[in-house]
XYZ file of C-alpha atoms in Angstrom:
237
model
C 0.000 0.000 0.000
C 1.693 3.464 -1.085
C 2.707 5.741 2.060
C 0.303 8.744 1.208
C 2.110 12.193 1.499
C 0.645 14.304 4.457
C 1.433 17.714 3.093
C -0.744 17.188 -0.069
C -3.488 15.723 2.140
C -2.752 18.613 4.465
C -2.967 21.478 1.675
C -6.085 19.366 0.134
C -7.888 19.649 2.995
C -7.323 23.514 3.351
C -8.919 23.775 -0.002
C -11.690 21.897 1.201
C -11.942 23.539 4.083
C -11.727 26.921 2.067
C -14.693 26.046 -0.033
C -17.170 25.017 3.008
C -16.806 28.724 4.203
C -17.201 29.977 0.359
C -20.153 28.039 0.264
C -21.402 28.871 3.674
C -20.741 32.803 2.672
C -22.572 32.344 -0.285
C -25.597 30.954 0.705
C -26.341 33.356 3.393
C -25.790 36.123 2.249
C -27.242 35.359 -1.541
C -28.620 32.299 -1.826
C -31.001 32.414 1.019
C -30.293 36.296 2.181
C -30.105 35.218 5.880
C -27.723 38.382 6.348
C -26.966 41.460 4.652
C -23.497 40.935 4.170
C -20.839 42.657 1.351
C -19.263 39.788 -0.144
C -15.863 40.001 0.889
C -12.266 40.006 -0.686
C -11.372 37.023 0.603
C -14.632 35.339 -0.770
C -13.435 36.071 -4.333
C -9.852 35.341 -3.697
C -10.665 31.942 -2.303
C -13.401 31.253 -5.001
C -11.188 32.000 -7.632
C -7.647 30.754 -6.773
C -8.915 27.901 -4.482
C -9.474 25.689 -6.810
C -6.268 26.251 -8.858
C -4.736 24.633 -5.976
C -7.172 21.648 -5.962
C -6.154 21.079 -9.095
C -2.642 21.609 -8.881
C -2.413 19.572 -5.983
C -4.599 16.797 -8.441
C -2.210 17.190 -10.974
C 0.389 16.293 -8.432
C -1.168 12.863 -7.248
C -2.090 12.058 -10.536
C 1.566 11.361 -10.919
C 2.378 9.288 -7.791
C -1.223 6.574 -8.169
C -2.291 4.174 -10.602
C -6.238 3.754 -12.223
C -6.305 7.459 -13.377
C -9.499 6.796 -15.400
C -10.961 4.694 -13.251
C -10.863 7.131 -10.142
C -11.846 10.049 -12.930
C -15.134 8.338 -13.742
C -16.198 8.305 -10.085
C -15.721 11.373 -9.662
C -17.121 12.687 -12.805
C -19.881 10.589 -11.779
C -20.210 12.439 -8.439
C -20.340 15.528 -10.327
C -23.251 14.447 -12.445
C -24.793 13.390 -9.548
C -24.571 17.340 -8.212
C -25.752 18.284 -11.488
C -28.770 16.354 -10.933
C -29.381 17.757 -7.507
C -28.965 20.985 -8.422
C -31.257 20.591 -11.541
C -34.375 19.369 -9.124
C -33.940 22.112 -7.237
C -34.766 24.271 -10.148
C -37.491 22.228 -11.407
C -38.702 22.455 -7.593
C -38.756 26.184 -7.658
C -36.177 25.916 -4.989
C -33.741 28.269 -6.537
C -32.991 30.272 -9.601
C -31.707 28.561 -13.047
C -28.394 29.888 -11.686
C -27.989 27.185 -8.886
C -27.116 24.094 -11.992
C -23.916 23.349 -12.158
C -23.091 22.006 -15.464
C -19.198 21.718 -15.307
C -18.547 22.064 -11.986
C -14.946 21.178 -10.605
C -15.574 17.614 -9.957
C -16.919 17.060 -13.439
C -13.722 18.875 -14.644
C -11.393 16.755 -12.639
C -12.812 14.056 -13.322
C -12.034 14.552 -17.088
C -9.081 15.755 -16.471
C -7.785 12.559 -14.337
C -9.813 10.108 -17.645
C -7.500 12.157 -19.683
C -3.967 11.479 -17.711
C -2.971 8.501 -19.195
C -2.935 10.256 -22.494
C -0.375 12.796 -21.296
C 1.236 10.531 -18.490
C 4.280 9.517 -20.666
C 5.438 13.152 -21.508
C 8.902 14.728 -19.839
C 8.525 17.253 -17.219
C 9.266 19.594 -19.445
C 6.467 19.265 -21.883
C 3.923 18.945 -19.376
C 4.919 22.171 -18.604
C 4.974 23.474 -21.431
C 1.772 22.051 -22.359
C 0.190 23.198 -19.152
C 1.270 26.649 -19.550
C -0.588 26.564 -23.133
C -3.753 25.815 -21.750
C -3.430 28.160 -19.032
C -3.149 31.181 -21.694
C -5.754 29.664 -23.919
C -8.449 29.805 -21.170
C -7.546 33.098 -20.030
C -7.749 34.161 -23.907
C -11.067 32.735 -24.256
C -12.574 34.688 -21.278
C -12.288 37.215 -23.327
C -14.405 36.502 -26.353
C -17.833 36.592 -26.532
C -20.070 34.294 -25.593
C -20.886 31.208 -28.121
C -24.228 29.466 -28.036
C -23.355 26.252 -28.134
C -23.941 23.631 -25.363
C -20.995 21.221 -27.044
C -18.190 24.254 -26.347
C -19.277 24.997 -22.535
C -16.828 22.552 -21.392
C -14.049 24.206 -23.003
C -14.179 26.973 -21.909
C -16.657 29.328 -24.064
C -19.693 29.398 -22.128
C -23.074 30.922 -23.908
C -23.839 34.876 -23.599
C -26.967 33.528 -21.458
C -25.340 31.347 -19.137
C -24.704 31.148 -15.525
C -24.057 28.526 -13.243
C -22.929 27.919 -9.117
C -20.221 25.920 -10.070
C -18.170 26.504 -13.528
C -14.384 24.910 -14.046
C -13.744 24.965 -18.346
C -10.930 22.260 -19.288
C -9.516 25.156 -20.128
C -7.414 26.778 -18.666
C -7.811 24.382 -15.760
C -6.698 21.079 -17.150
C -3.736 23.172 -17.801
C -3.243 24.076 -14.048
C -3.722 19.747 -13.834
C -0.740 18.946 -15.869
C 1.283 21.714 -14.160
C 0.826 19.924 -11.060
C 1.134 16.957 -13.091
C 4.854 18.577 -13.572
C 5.739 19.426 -9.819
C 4.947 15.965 -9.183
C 7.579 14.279 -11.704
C 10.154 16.880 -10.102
C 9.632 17.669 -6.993
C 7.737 14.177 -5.967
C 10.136 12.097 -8.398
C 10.565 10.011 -5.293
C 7.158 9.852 -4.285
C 7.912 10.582 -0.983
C 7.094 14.171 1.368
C 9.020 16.992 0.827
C 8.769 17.371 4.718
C 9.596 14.396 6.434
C 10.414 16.042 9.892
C 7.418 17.752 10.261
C 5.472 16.421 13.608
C 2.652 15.286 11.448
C 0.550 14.196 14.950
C 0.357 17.857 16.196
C -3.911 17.938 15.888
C -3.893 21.078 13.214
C -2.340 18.950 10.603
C -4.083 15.861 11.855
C -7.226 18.392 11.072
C -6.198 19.268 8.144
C -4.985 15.703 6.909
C -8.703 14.386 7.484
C -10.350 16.675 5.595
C -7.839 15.861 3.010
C -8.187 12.421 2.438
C -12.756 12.556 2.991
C -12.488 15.508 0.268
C -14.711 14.084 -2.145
C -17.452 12.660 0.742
C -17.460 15.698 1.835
C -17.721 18.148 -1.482
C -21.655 15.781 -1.526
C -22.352 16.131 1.616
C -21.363 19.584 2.780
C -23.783 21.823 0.346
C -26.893 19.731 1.520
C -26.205 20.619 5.260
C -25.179 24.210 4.698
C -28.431 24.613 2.424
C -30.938 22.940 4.989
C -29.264 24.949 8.161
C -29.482 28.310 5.755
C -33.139 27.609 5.250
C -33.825 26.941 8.904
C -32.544 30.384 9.701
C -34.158 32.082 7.141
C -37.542 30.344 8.388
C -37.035 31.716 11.755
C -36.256 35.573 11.002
């Protein structure tokens, strides 16, 4: 069984951590409107570069396991399951068109670990390369209009019409993917931590490590508990 690496656990489970309390911010103060609260900076900077770590940190551990696609297709699974969800809730009148997540991050991870073993045999070098081409071709396409055309959502070039809770284009984030994908064929070439005399007992990293290694349990089962505690307040007031 491989030795897992308790500083990527560690960091993973910040990330996670960091997107409970941008989901918890977000649905009380505009989902449900339980307070009348300014969104702020740190909301954005977590909601935006948060999940360029997830994925670097993906990338990374992509390079030190084995069943890439296999562990992709759960988790693109989970991710249509959340698209589901989020679709009844619509239908239910429970929340604005808004709420459906169409390519979310797990559904973009997921792809993104399926499409590994096509890339998994290229230097450090190219993968960086690569990665860095991606990375300016999804900032590039921000730019342009918007194209209606279901098919090219995924890639980055949404419709002018179209808004959804949870949005992660392959591009440029299966770029940020094979960067990590690089760190981890330098800096992990050993597959071992980068910090082996860190006191990984201490309880913060403990902490930290748990939420690390449940990430994807609790991604499903965090949103339903925020929601139903966000609607019992806003019952009550």
């Amino acid at each position: 069984m491989r030795k897992r690496i308790w500083e990527l656990d560690a960091l993973r489970g910040l990330c996670v951590l960091g997107m409970v309390a941008v989901h918890l911010v977000f649905d009380l103060a505009v989902m449900y409107r339980v307070v009348n609260w300014h969104l702020p900076v740190w909301f954005n900077l977590l909601q935006q570069w948060g999940g360029v770590l997830f994925l670097l940190i993906s990338g990374i551990s992509a390079t030190l396991g084995r069943r890439s696609f296999r562990r992709g297709l759960i988790v693109f699974g989970c991710g249509m399951v959340i698209t589901a969800v989020t679709t009844g809730m619509y239908l239910l009148n429970m929340a604005d068109a808004a709420i459906i997540i169409y390519f979310g991050v797990l559904q973009c991870l997921g792809v993104c670990m399926m499409l590994w073993p096509l890339f998994k045999r290229l230097p450090w070098w190219t993968l960086t390369a690569v990665g860095l081409f991606m990375v300016i071709l999804g900032l590039w396409l921000a730019t342009l209009p918007g194209i209606d055309s279901w098919w090219l959502m995924p890639f980055g070039l949404p419709g002018k019409h179209f808004a959804s809770a949870d949005y992660f284009p392959l591009f440029p984030n299966l770029g940020f993917f094979l960067l990590g994908a690089a760190i981890g064929r330098t800096a992990y070439r050993k597959k071992e931590s980068l910090l082996p005399q860190v006191n990984t007992n201490a309880a913060p990293l403990r902490f930290l490590q748990w939420w690390g290694k449940q990430s994807l349990f609790i991604y499903l089962a965090h949103q339903p508990i925020l929601a139903g505690l966000c609607m019992l307040l806003s019952a009550r007031m």
